[in-house]
PDB file of C-alpha atoms and ligand atoms in Angstrom:
ATOM      1  CA  MET H1355       0.000   0.000   0.000  1.00 97.00           C
ATOM      2  CA  ARG H1356       1.276   3.460  -0.911  1.00 98.00           C
ATOM      3  CA  ARG H1357       1.014   6.234   1.667  1.00 98.00           C
ATOM      4  CA  PHE H1358      -0.525   8.717  -0.777  1.00 98.00           C
ATOM      5  CA  GLU H1359      -3.449   6.485  -1.748  1.00 98.00           C
ATOM      6  CA  ALA H1360      -3.870   5.545   1.911  1.00 98.00           C
ATOM      7  CA  THR H1361      -3.903   9.227   2.860  1.00 98.00           C
ATOM      8  CA  GLN H1362      -6.531   9.990   0.194  1.00 98.00           C
ATOM      9  CA  LEU H1363      -8.642   7.183   1.634  1.00 98.00           C
ATOM     10  CA  VAL H1364      -8.369   8.434   5.228  1.00 98.00           C
ATOM     11  CA  LEU H1365      -9.187  11.978   4.118  1.00 98.00           C
ATOM     12  CA  ARG H1366     -12.337  10.742   2.392  1.00 98.00           C
ATOM     13  CA  LEU H1367     -13.433   8.773   5.466  1.00 98.00           C
ATOM     14  CA  ALA H1368     -12.589  11.586   7.898  1.00 98.00           C
ATOM     15  CA  GLY H1369     -15.362  13.929   6.782  1.00 96.00           C
ATOM     16  CA  ASP H1370     -14.814  17.177   8.665  1.00 95.00           C
ATOM     17  CA  SER H1371     -12.766  15.615  11.490  1.00 97.00           C
ATOM     18  CA  PRO H1372      -9.418  17.202  12.371  1.00 97.00           C
ATOM     19  CA  ILE H1373      -6.352  15.343  11.080  1.00 98.00           C
ATOM     20  CA  VAL H1374      -2.904  15.828  12.627  1.00 98.00           C
ATOM     21  CA  SER H1375      -0.031  14.726  10.373  1.00 98.00           C
ATOM     22  CA  ASN H1376       3.564  13.720  10.997  1.00 98.00           C
ATOM     23  CA  LEU H1377       6.425  15.825   9.713  1.00 97.00           C
ATOM     24  CA  GLY H1378       7.638  15.492   6.123  1.00 96.00           C
ATOM     25  CA  PRO H1379       5.948  13.308   3.494  1.00 97.00           C
ATOM     26  CA  SER H1380       2.979  12.466   5.733  1.00 97.00           C
ATOM     27  CA  SER H1381       2.125  16.177   5.878  1.00 98.00           C
ATOM     28  CA  ASP H1382       3.088  16.852   2.247  1.00 97.00           C
ATOM     29  CA  GLU H1383       0.866  14.029   1.026  1.00 98.00           C
ATOM     30  CA  LEU H1384      -2.044  15.117   3.215  1.00 98.00           C
ATOM     31  CA  TRP H1385      -1.753  18.577   1.651  1.00 98.00           C
ATOM     32  CA  HIS H1386      -1.659  17.100  -1.875  1.00 98.00           C
ATOM     33  CA  ALA H1387      -4.557  14.757  -1.073  1.00 98.00           C
ATOM     34  CA  GLY H1388      -6.662  17.733  -0.049  1.00 98.00           C
ATOM     35  CA  HIS H1389      -5.652  20.848   1.817  1.00 97.00           C
ATOM     36  CA  ARG H1390      -8.265  21.938   4.352  1.00 97.00           C
ATOM     37  CA  ASP H1391      -8.297  24.109   7.450  1.00 96.00           C
ATOM     38  CA  ARG H1392      -8.702  21.066   9.680  1.00 97.00           C
ATOM     39  CA  ASN H1393      -5.384  19.563   8.570  1.00 98.00           C
ATOM     40  CA  PHE H1394      -2.819  20.228  11.307  1.00 98.00           C
ATOM     41  CA  TYR H1395       0.574  19.731   9.675  1.00 97.00           C
ATOM     42  CA  THR H1396       3.376  19.223  12.214  1.00 95.00           C
ATOM     43  CA  TYR H1397       6.496  20.116  10.241  1.00 90.00           C
ATOM     44  CA  GLY H1398       9.733  19.929  12.230  1.00 87.00           C
ATOM     45  CA  ASN H1399       8.515  18.503  15.506  1.00 87.00           C
ATOM     46  CA  MET H1400       9.360  14.827  15.159  1.00 95.00           C
ATOM     47  CA  GLY H1401       7.636  12.594  17.710  1.00 97.00           C
ATOM     48  CA  LEU H1402       4.845  14.971  18.694  1.00 97.00           C
ATOM     49  CA  CYS H1403       2.129  14.213  16.137  1.00 98.00           C
ATOM     50  CA  SER H1404       0.160  11.801  18.335  1.00 98.00           C
ATOM     51  CA  SER H1405       0.940  13.830  21.467  1.00 98.00           C
ATOM     52  CA  ILE H1406      -0.725  16.868  19.872  1.00 97.00           C
ATOM     53  CA  ALA H1407      -3.608  14.695  18.678  1.00 98.00           C
ATOM     54  CA  LEU H1408      -4.025  13.317  22.214  1.00 98.00           C
ATOM     55  CA  GLY H1409      -4.245  16.851  23.595  1.00 96.00           C
ATOM     56  CA  MET H1410      -6.839  17.774  20.982  1.00 96.00           C
ATOM     57  CA  ALA H1411      -8.897  14.661  21.700  1.00 96.00           C
ATOM     58  CA  MET H1412      -8.940  15.526  25.407  1.00 95.00           C
ATOM     59  CA  ALA H1413     -10.044  19.095  24.629  1.00 93.00           C
ATOM     60  CA  THR H1414     -12.944  18.330  22.296  1.00 93.00           C
ATOM     61  CA  ASP H1415     -15.595  15.690  21.637  1.00 92.00           C
ATOM     62  CA  GLU H1416     -14.782  15.648  17.932  1.00 94.00           C
ATOM     63  CA  GLN H1417     -13.099  12.634  16.327  1.00 96.00           C
ATOM     64  CA  ILE H1418      -9.360  13.321  16.062  1.00 98.00           C
ATOM     65  CA  ILE H1419      -7.147  11.406  13.621  1.00 98.00           C
ATOM     66  CA  SER H1420      -3.368  11.250  13.952  1.00 98.00           C
ATOM     67  CA  LEU H1421      -1.295  10.239  10.903  1.00 98.00           C
ATOM     68  CA  ASP H1422       2.005   9.352  12.589  1.00 98.00           C
ATOM     69  CA  GLY H1423       5.214   7.674  11.356  1.00 98.00           C
ATOM     70  CA  ASP H1424       6.987   4.583  12.708  1.00 98.00           C
ATOM     71  CA  GLY H1425      10.289   6.367  13.352  1.00 98.00           C
ATOM     72  CA  SER H1426       8.596   9.290  15.040  1.00 98.00           C
ATOM     73  CA  ILE H1427       6.367   7.272  17.339  1.00 98.00           C
ATOM     74  CA  LEU H1428       9.357   5.035  18.202  1.00 98.00           C
ATOM     75  CA  MET H1429      11.196   8.177  19.303  1.00 97.00           C
ATOM     76  CA  ASN H1430       8.366   9.198  21.633  1.00 97.00           C
ATOM     77  CA  MET H1431       6.813   5.894  22.631  1.00 97.00           C
ATOM     78  CA  GLY H1432       5.679   7.499  25.893  1.00 98.00           C
ATOM     79  CA  THR H1433       2.827   9.066  23.981  1.00 98.00           C
ATOM     80  CA  VAL H1434       1.406   5.584  23.314  1.00 98.00           C
ATOM     81  CA  ALA H1435       1.468   4.931  27.063  1.00 98.00           C
ATOM     82  CA  SER H1436      -0.257   8.271  27.701  1.00 98.00           C
ATOM     83  CA  ILE H1437      -2.977   7.440  25.159  1.00 98.00           C
ATOM     84  CA  GLY H1438      -3.423   4.066  26.890  1.00 98.00           C
ATOM     85  CA  ARG H1439      -3.718   5.782  30.248  1.00 98.00           C
ATOM     86  CA  GLU H1440      -6.089   8.583  29.211  1.00 98.00           C
ATOM     87  CA  LYS H1441      -8.131   6.401  26.803  1.00 98.00           C
ATOM     88  CA  PRO H1442      -9.819   9.192  24.819  1.00 98.00           C
ATOM     89  CA  LYS H1443     -12.831   7.691  23.022  1.00 98.00           C
ATOM     90  CA  ASN H1444     -12.430  10.078  20.112  1.00 98.00           C
ATOM     91  CA  LEU H1445      -8.804   9.440  19.094  1.00 98.00           C
ATOM     92  CA  THR H1446      -7.636   7.280  16.182  1.00 98.00           C
ATOM     93  CA  VAL H1447      -3.900   6.924  15.639  1.00 98.00           C
ATOM     94  CA  ILE H1448      -2.773   5.607  12.265  1.00 98.00           C
ATOM     95  CA  VAL H1449       0.940   4.858  11.953  1.00 98.00           C
ATOM     96  CA  TRP H1450       2.350   4.952   8.402  1.00 98.00           C
ATOM     97  CA  ASP H1451       4.868   2.165   8.951  1.00 98.00           C
ATOM     98  CA  ASN H1452       7.446   2.094   6.136  1.00 98.00           C
ATOM     99  CA  GLU H1453       9.923   0.429   8.531  1.00 98.00           C
ATOM    100  CA  GLN H1454      12.381   3.269   8.056  1.00 98.00           C
ATOM    101  CA  TRP H1455      13.358   6.811   8.939  1.00 97.00           C
ATOM    102  CA  GLY H1456      12.559   7.679   5.365  1.00 96.00           C
ATOM    103  CA  GLN H1457      13.341  11.372   5.237  1.00 95.00           C
ATOM    104  CA  THR H1458      16.811  11.071   6.684  1.00 95.00           C
ATOM    105  CA  GLY H1459      18.045   8.464   4.214  1.00 95.00           C
ATOM    106  CA  GLY H1460      15.831   5.416   4.598  1.00 96.00           C
ATOM    107  CA  GLN H1461      17.610   3.864   7.572  1.00 97.00           C
ATOM    108  CA  THR H1462      15.799   0.729   8.794  1.00 98.00           C
ATOM    109  CA  SER H1463      13.739   1.494  11.889  1.00 98.00           C
ATOM    110  CA  HIS H1464      13.001  -0.895  14.746  1.00 98.00           C
ATOM    111  CA  THR H1465       9.740  -1.983  13.100  1.00 98.00           C
ATOM    112  CA  GLY H1466      11.911  -3.440  10.342  1.00 98.00           C
ATOM    113  CA  THR H1467      13.826  -5.513  12.853  1.00 98.00           C
ATOM    114  CA  GLY H1468      11.004  -6.903  14.969  1.00 97.00           C
ATOM    115  CA  THR H1469       9.340  -4.166  17.026  1.00 98.00           C
ATOM    116  CA  ASP H1470       5.574  -4.597  16.728  1.00 98.00           C
ATOM    117  CA  LEU H1471       3.874  -1.274  17.364  1.00 98.00           C
ATOM    118  CA  GLU H1472       0.429  -2.877  17.562  1.00 98.00           C
ATOM    119  CA  GLN H1473       1.648  -4.995  20.477  1.00 98.00           C
ATOM    120  CA  VAL H1474       3.218  -1.906  22.055  1.00 98.00           C
ATOM    121  CA  ALA H1475      -0.172  -0.196  21.898  1.00 98.00           C
ATOM    122  CA  ARG H1476      -1.911  -3.233  23.379  1.00 98.00           C
ATOM    123  CA  SER H1477       0.544  -3.465  26.222  1.00 98.00           C
ATOM    124  CA  CYS H1478      -0.138   0.196  26.947  1.00 98.00           C
ATOM    125  CA  GLY H1479      -3.822  -0.577  27.467  1.00 98.00           C
ATOM    126  CA  ILE H1480      -5.194   0.355  24.042  1.00 98.00           C
ATOM    127  CA  ALA H1481      -7.745  -2.380  23.306  1.00 97.00           C
ATOM    128  CA  ARG H1482      -8.773  -1.465  19.768  1.00 98.00           C
ATOM    129  CA  THR H1483      -5.733  -2.153  17.563  1.00 98.00           C
ATOM    130  CA  LYS H1484      -5.124  -3.418  14.020  1.00 98.00           C
ATOM    131  CA  THR H1485      -2.254  -3.960  11.616  1.00 98.00           C
ATOM    132  CA  VAL H1486      -3.197  -3.614   7.938  1.00 98.00           C
ATOM    133  CA  THR H1487      -1.248  -4.061   4.730  1.00 98.00           C
ATOM    134  CA  ASP H1488      -3.712  -3.058   1.998  1.00 98.00           C
ATOM    135  CA  LEU H1489      -6.215  -0.329   1.225  1.00 98.00           C
ATOM    136  CA  GLU H1490      -9.234  -2.578   1.652  1.00 98.00           C
ATOM    137  CA  ASP H1491      -8.295  -3.541   5.206  1.00 98.00           C
ATOM    138  CA  LEU H1492      -7.322   0.052   5.995  1.00 98.00           C
ATOM    139  CA  GLU H1493     -10.741   1.259   4.865  1.00 98.00           C
ATOM    140  CA  ALA H1494     -12.476  -1.341   7.039  1.00 98.00           C
ATOM    141  CA  ALA H1495     -10.279  -0.524  10.056  1.00 98.00           C
ATOM    142  CA  VAL H1496     -10.707   3.257   9.807  1.00 98.00           C
ATOM    143  CA  THR H1497     -14.451   3.028   9.136  1.00 98.00           C
ATOM    144  CA  GLU H1498     -14.869   0.830  12.208  1.00 98.00           C
ATOM    145  CA  ALA H1499     -12.619   3.061  14.304  1.00 98.00           C
ATOM    146  CA  LEU H1500     -14.523   6.232  13.487  1.00 97.00           C
ATOM    147  CA  ALA H1501     -17.839   4.549  14.301  1.00 96.00           C
ATOM    148  CA  SER H1502     -16.840   3.144  17.701  1.00 94.00           C
ATOM    149  CA  ASP H1503     -15.372   4.236  20.997  1.00 96.00           C
ATOM    150  CA  GLY H1504     -11.585   4.505  20.956  1.00 94.00           C
ATOM    151  CA  PRO H1505      -8.823   5.002  21.421  1.00 98.00           C
ATOM    152  CA  ASN H1506      -7.977   3.196  18.183  1.00 98.00           C
ATOM    153  CA  PHE H1507      -4.471   2.339  17.053  1.00 98.00           C
ATOM    154  CA  ILE H1508      -3.922   1.208  13.455  1.00 98.00           C
ATOM    155  CA  VAL H1509      -0.528   0.228  12.069  1.00 98.00           C
ATOM    156  CA  ALA H1510      -0.604   0.610   8.279  1.00 98.00           C
ATOM    157  CA  LYS H1511       2.313  -1.057   6.512  1.00 98.00           C
ATOM    158  CA  ILE H1512       3.510   1.207   3.700  1.00 97.00           C
ATOM    159  CA  GLU H1513       5.724   0.609   0.653  1.00 96.00           C
ATOM    160  CA  GLU H1514       7.844   3.740   0.313  1.00 94.00           C
ATOM    161  CA  ALA H1515       7.386   5.042  -3.212  1.00 90.00           C
ATOM    162  CA  GLY H1516       9.182   8.366  -3.399  1.00 86.00           C
ATOM    163  CA  TYR H1517       8.030  11.826  -2.463  1.00 94.00           C
ATOM    164  CA  LEU H1518       5.689  14.475  -3.767  1.00 95.00           C
ATOM    165  CA  SER H1519       6.722  18.114  -3.619  1.00 95.00           C
ATOM    166  CA  VAL H1520       6.966  19.829  -0.254  1.00 96.00           C
ATOM    167  CA  ALA H1521       3.687  21.491   0.668  1.00 96.00           C
ATOM    168  CA  PRO H1522       3.810  25.287   0.891  1.00 94.00           C
ATOM    169  CA  VAL H1523       2.458  25.569   4.426  1.00 92.00           C
ATOM    170  CA  GLU H1524       3.596  27.864   7.238  1.00 91.00           C
ATOM    171  CA  PRO H1525       3.176  26.627  10.829  1.00 91.00           C
ATOM    172  CA  GLU H1526       1.737  29.954  12.023  1.00 91.00           C
ATOM    173  CA  PHE H1527      -0.969  29.895   9.359  1.00 93.00           C
ATOM    174  CA  THR H1528      -1.708  26.240  10.039  1.00 94.00           C
ATOM    175  CA  LEU H1529      -2.356  27.096  13.685  1.00 93.00           C
ATOM    176  CA  TYR H1530      -4.446  30.160  12.764  1.00 93.00           C
ATOM    177  CA  ARG H1531      -6.563  28.330  10.199  1.00 94.00           C
ATOM    178  CA  PHE H1532      -7.008  25.261  12.392  1.00 95.00           C
ATOM    179  CA  ARG H1533      -8.023  27.205  15.514  1.00 92.00           C
ATOM    180  CA  ASN H1534     -10.520  29.279  13.579  1.00 92.00           C
ATOM    181  CA  THR H1535     -12.473  26.156  12.695  1.00 93.00           C
ATOM    182  CA  PHE H1536     -13.270  25.730  16.396  1.00 85.00           C
ATOM    183  CA  VAL H1537     -14.131  29.350  17.146  1.00 69.00           C
ATOM    184  CA  ALA H1538     -17.278  31.096  15.966  1.00 62.00           C
ATOM    185  CA  PRO H1539     -16.231  33.961  13.700  1.00 57.00           C
ATOM    186  CA  ARG H1540     -16.584  37.386  15.248  1.00 63.00           C
ATOM    187  CA  GLN H1541     -19.524  39.428  14.111  1.00 69.00           C
ATOM    188  CA  PRO H1542     -19.422  43.213  13.640  1.00 74.00           C
ATOM    189  CA  GLY H1543     -20.156  44.822  17.020  1.00 75.00           C
ATOM    190  CA  ASP H1544     -18.841  41.851  19.111  1.00 67.00           C
TER     191      ASP H1544
HETATM  192  C1  TPP V2723      13.902  15.675  17.345  1.00 60.73           C
HETATM  193  C2  TPP V2723      14.260  15.348  15.942  1.00 60.73           C
HETATM  194  N1  TPP V2723      15.183  14.399  15.687  1.00 60.73           N
HETATM  195  C3  TPP V2723      15.504  14.097  14.420  1.00 60.73           C
HETATM  196  C4  TPP V2723      14.913  14.763  13.382  1.00 60.73           C
HETATM  197  C5  TPP V2723      15.329  14.436  11.956  1.00 60.73           C
HETATM  198  N2  TPP V2723      14.292  13.679  11.283  1.00 60.73           N
HETATM  199  C6  TPP V2723      13.358  14.276  10.521  1.00 60.73           C
HETATM  200  S1  TPP V2723      12.275  13.206   9.870  1.00 60.73           S
HETATM  201  C7  TPP V2723      13.046  11.885  10.576  1.00 60.73           C
HETATM  202  C8  TPP V2723      12.518  10.479  10.351  1.00 60.73           C
HETATM  203  C9  TPP V2723      11.054  10.319  10.674  1.00 60.73           C
HETATM  204  O1  TPP V2723      10.731   8.956  10.513  1.00 60.73           O
HETATM  205  P1  TPP V2723       9.229   8.498  10.356  1.00 60.73           P
HETATM  206  O2  TPP V2723       8.391   9.102  11.403  1.00 60.73           O
HETATM  207  O3  TPP V2723       9.220   7.022  10.247  1.00 60.73           O
HETATM  208  O4  TPP V2723       8.763   9.151   8.981  1.00 60.73           O
HETATM  209  P2  TPP V2723       9.280   8.817   7.500  1.00 60.73           P
HETATM  210  O5  TPP V2723      10.466   9.681   7.267  1.00 60.73           O
HETATM  211  O6  TPP V2723       9.597   7.377   7.405  1.00 60.73           O
HETATM  212  O7  TPP V2723       8.118   9.228   6.636  1.00 60.73           O
HETATM  213  C10 TPP V2723      14.147  12.305  11.319  1.00 60.73           C
HETATM  214  C11 TPP V2723      15.059  11.395  12.049  1.00 60.73           C
HETATM  215  C12 TPP V2723      13.941  15.749  13.695  1.00 60.73           C
HETATM  216  N3  TPP V2723      13.279  16.431  12.753  1.00 60.73           N
HETATM  217  N4  TPP V2723      13.643  16.021  14.974  1.00 60.73           N
HETATM  218 MG1   MG V2724       8.988   5.808   8.658  1.00 60.73          MG
END
């Protein structure tokens, strides 16, 4: 399964739900799949995608989707434990697992040498977990996740297939646009 097609699929299933995306190609491909104000691109801050998504899920009743990366979540595995402890019903983490730190040269990550992130999530107390390798199973897993109480943790095995162009997004504008979708616009005279 290619990450871009998988991202297009998740975007279609997400409706209006906020999506937080990992740095680099995960954010670039989300932008190419469909830029929208409720995409929260996390350029630069490796390891914090699902931490930010956890905070959002605890602050709202809306469904929050995190599109994380294997190398990034391995670097901050404590966030999986925090998700397992807090158990937000409205959080779905999807890990694009290409078994490498792709952006820094394609070095094999721990998931390529035996670490099973689904089992990590389970051992952290996350009951609803899946590992999927094709688009059909991803669609079933995400559809089920968004329709039931979470937290949900889906490991999606990805074949790395090169990169699209870097998305022209600025973190400040991402924050501004994203926040404004939660706040009623001011009316004249307010
Ligand atoms: C704290 C920190 N350490 C290292 C980096 C350098 N870096 C950027 S992306 C990346 C790899 C991320 O791996 P993964 O989450 O699996 O995403 P992939 O590149 O495979 O899409 C690294 C090591 C960084 N941006 N921040
Ligand atoms: Mg990776």
